[in-house]
Coordinates of N, CA and C in Angstrom, one line a residue:
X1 N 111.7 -23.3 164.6 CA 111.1 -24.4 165.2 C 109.7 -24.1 165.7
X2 N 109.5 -23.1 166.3 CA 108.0 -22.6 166.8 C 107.5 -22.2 165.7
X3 N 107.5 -22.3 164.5 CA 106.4 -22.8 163.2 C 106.1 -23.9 163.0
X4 N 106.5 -24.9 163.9 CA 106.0 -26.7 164.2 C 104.5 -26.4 164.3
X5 N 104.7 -26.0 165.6 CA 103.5 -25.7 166.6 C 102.7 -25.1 166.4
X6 N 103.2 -23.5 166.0 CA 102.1 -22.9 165.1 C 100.9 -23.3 164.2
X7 N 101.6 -24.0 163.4 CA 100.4 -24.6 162.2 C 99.4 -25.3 163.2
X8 N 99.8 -25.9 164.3 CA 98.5 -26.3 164.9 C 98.1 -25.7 165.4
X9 N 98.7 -24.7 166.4 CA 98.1 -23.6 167.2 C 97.1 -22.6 166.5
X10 N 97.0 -22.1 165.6 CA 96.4 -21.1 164.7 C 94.9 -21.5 164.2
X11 N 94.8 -23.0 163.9 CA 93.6 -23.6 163.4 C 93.6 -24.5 164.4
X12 N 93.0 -24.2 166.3 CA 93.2 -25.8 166.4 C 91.7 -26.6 166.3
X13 N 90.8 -26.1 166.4 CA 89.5 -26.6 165.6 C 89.4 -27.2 164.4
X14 N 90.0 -26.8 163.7 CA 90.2 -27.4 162.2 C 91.0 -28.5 162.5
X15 N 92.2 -28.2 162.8 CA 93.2 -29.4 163.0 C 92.3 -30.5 163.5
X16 N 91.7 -30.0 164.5 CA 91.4 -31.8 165.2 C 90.3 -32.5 164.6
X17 N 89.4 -31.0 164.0 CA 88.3 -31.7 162.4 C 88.8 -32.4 162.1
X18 N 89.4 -31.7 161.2 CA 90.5 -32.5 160.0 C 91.2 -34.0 160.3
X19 N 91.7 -33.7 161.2 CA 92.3 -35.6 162.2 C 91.1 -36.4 162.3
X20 N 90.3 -36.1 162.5 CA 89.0 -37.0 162.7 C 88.5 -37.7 160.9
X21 N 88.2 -36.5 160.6 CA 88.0 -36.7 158.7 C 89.0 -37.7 158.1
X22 N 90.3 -37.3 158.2 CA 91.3 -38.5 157.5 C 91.4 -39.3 158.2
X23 N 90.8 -39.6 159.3 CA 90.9 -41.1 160.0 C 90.0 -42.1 159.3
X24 N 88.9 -41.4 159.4 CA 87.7 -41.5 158.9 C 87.8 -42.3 157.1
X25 N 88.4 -41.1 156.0 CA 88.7 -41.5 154.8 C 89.8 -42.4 155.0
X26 N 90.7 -42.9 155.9 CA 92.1 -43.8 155.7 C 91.7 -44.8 155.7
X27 N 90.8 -45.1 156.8 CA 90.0 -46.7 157.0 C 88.8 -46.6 156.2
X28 N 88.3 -46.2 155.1 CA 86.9 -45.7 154.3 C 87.3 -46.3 152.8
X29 N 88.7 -45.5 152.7 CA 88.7 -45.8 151.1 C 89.6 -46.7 150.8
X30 N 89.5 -48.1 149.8 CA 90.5 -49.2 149.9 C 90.3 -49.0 148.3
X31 N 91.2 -49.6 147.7 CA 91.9 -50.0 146.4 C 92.2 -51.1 146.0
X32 N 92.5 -51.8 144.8 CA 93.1 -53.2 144.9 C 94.0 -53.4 145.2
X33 N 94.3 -54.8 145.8 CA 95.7 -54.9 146.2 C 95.7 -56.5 145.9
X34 N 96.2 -57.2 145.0 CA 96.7 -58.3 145.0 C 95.2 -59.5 144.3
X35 N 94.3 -60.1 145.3 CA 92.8 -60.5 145.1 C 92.4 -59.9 145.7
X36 N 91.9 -59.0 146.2 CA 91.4 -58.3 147.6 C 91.5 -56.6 147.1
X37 N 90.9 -56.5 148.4 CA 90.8 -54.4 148.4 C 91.3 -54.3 149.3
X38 N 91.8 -53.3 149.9 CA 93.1 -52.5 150.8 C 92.9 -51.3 151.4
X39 N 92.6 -50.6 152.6 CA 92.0 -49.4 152.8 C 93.4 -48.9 152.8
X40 N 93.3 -47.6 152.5 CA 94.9 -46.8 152.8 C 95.7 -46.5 154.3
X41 N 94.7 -46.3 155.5 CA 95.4 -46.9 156.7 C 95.9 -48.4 156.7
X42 N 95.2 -49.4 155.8 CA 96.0 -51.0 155.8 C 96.9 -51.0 155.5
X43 N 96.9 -50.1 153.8 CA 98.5 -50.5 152.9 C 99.4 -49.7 153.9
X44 N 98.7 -48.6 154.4 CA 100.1 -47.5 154.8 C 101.0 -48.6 156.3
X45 N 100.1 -49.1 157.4 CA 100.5 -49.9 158.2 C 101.1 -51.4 158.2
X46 N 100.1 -52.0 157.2 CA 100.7 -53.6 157.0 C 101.8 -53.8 156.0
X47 N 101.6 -52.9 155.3 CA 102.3 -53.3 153.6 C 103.6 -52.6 154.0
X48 N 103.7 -50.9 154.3 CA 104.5 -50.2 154.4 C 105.6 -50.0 155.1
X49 N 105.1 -49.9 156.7 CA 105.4 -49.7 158.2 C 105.8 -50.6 158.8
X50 N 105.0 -52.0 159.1 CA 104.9 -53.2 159.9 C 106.0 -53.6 159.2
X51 N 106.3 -54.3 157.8 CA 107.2 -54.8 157.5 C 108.4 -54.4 157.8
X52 N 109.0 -52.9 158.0 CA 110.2 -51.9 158.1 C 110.1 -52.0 159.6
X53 N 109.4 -51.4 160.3 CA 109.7 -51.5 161.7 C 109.0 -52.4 163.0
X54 N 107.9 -53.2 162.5 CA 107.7 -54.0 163.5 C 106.3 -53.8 163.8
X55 N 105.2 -54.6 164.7 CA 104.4 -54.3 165.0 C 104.3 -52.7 165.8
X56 N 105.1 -52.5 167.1 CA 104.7 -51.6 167.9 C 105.4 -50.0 167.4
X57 N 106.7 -50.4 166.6 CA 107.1 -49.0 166.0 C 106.8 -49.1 165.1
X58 N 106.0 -50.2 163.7 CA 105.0 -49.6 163.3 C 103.6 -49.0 163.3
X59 N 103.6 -49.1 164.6 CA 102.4 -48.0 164.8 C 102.3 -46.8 165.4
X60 N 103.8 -46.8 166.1 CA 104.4 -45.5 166.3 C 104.5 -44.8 165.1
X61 N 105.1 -45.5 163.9 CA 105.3 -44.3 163.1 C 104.4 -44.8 162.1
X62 N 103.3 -45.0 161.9 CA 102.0 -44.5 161.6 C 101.1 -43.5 162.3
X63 N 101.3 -43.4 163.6 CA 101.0 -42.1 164.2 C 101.6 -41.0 163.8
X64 N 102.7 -40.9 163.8 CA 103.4 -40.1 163.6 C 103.5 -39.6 162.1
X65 N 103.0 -40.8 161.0 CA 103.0 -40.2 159.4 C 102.3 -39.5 159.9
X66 N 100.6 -39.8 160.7 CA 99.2 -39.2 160.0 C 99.4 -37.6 160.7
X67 N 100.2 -37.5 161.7 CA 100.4 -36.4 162.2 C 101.1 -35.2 161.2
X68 N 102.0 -35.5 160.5 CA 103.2 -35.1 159.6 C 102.0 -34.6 158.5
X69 N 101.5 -35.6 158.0 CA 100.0 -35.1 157.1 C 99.2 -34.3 157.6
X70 N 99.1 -34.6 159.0 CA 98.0 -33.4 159.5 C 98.6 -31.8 159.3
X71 N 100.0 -32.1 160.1 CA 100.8 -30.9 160.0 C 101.0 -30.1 158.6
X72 N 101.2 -31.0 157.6 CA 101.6 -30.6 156.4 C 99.9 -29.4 155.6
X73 N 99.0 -29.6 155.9 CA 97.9 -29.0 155.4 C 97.8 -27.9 156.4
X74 N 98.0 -27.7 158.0 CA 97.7 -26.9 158.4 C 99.0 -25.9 158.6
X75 N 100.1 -26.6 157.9 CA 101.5 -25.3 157.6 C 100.9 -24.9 156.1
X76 N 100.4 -25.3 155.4 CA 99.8 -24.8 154.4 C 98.9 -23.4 154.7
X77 N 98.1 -24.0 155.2 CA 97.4 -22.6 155.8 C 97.7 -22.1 156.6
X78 N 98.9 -22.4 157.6 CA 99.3 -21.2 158.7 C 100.5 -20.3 157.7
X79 N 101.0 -20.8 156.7 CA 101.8 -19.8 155.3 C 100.9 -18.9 154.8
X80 N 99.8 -19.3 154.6 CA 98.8 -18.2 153.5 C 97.9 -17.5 154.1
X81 N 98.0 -17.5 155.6 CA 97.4 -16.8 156.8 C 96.1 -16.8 156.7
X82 N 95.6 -18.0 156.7 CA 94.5 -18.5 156.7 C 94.2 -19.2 158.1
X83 N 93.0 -18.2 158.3 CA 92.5 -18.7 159.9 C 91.2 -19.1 160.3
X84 N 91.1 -20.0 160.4 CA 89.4 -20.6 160.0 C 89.2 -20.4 161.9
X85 N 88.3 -19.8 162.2 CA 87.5 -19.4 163.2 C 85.7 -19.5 163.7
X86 N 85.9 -19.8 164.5 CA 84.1 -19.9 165.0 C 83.5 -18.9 165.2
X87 N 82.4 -18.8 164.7 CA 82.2 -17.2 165.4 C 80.7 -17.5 165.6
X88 N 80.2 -16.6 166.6 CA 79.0 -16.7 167.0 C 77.6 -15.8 166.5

């Protein structure tokens, strides 16, 4: 269980980069959908989420996907002991 936490603990600079970046690309990049274009925070919340669980726990668990994504890249690198650092 304390390899949850880890992956963010180890890079947390990057981590919170990174959260900023895919917020950034979620609401940036849209696709077709129907007549119209679609950013992928839309499809993932209106199309996906909202319909299954509702306005307010759909955006509980769209928090919670983009987190699970966040997590998923930086257990990638907390596996291959990759530590991205500031240095002066």
């Amino acid at each position: 269980m304390e390899h949850v936490f880890r992956a963010f603990g180890v890079n947390p600079l990057f981590m919170y980069v990174l959260g900023g970046v895919l917020s950034i690309l979620f609401g940036s990049i849209s696709f077709p959908w129907g007549d119209s274009s679609i950013s992928i925070h839309g499809f993932l919340y209106n199309i996906v989420l909202m319909p299954v669980f509702g306005e307010t726990a759909g955006s509980l668990a769209f928090a919670l996907l983009f987190i699970a994504i966040n997590w998923c890249i930086g257990y990638q690198l907390y596996k291959r002991k990759i530590y991205i650092k500031y240095k002066d």
